[in-house]
Tab-separated table of C-alpha atoms in Angstrom:
chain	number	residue	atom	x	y	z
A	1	UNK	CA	-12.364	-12.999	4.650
A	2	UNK	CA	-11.312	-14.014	8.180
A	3	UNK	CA	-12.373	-12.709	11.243
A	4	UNK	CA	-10.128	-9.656	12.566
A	5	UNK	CA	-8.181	-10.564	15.206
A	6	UNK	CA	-7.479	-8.994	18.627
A	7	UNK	CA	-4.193	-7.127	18.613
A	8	UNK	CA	-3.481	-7.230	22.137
A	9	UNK	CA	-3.801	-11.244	22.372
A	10	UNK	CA	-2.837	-12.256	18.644
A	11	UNK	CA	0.400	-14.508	18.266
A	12	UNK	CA	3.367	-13.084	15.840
A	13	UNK	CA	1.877	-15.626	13.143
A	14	UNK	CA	-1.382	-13.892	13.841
A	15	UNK	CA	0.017	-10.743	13.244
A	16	UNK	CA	2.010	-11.284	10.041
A	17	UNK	CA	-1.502	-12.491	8.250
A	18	UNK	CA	-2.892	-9.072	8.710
A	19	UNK	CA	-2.622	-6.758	5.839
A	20	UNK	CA	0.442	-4.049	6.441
A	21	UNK	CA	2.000	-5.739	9.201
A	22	UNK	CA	5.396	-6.822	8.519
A	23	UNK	CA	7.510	-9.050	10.792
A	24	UNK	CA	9.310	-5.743	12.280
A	25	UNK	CA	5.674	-4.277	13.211
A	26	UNK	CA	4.643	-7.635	14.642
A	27	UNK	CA	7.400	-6.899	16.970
A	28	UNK	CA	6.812	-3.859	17.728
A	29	UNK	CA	3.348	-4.979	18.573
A	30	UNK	CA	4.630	-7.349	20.631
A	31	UNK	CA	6.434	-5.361	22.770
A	32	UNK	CA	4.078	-2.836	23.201
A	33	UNK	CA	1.457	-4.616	24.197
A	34	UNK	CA	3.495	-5.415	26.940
A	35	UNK	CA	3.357	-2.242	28.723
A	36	UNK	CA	-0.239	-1.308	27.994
A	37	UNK	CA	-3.371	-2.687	25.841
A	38	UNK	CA	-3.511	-1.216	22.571
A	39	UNK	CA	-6.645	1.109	22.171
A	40	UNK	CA	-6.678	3.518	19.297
A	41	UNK	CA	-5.601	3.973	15.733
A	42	UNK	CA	-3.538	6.699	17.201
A	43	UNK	CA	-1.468	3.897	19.263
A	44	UNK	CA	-0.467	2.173	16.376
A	45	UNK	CA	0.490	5.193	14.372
A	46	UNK	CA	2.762	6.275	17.175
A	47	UNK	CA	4.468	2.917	17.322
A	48	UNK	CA	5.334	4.011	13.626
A	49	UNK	CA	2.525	1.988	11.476
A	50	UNK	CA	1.686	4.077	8.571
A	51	UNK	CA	-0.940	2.491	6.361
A	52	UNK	CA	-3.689	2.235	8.586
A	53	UNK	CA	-6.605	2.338	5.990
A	54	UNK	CA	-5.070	-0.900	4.914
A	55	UNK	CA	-4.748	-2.675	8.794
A	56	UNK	CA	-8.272	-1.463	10.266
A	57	UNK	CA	-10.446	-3.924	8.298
A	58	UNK	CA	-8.616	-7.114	9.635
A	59	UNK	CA	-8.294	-5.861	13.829
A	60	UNK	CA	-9.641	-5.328	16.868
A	61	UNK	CA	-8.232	-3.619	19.231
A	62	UNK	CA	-9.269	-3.901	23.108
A	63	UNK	CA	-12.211	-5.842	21.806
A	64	UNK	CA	-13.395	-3.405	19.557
A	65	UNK	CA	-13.197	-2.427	15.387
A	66	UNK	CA	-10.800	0.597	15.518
A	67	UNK	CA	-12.610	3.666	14.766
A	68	UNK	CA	-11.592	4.703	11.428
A	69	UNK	CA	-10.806	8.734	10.814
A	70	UNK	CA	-11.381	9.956	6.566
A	71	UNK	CA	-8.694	10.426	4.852
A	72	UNK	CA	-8.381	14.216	3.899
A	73	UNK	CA	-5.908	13.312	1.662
């Protein structure tokens, strides 16, 4: 298993090796990082990522693992 990488500085290629992230969400990614840094879980589910369970393990985001919220489901 690789290291997770750092959403807010990861390349698109980067970004299409992690688990759940399509080319259309590396986009996304891409241009959202523009505007801000990327801090939460709740970021990326706004930007319209659904399977987070599956994204967390691999990521960092501002430096840091995501915080990961159970499932109540």
């Amino acid at each position: 298993r690789e290291a997770p990488i750092e959403l807010n500085r990861a390349s698109r290629l980067e970004l299409l090796r992690v688990p759940g992230i399509g080319p259309k969400f590396a986009d996304v990614i891409l241009r959202a990082r523009k505007g801000a840094n990327l801090r939460e879980l709740s970021h990326l589910r706004t930007l319209g990522l659904r399977d987070l369970d599956k994204v967390s393990p691999f990521i960092l985001l501002d430096g840091h693992r995501p915080k990961q919220q159970l499932s109540l489901f």
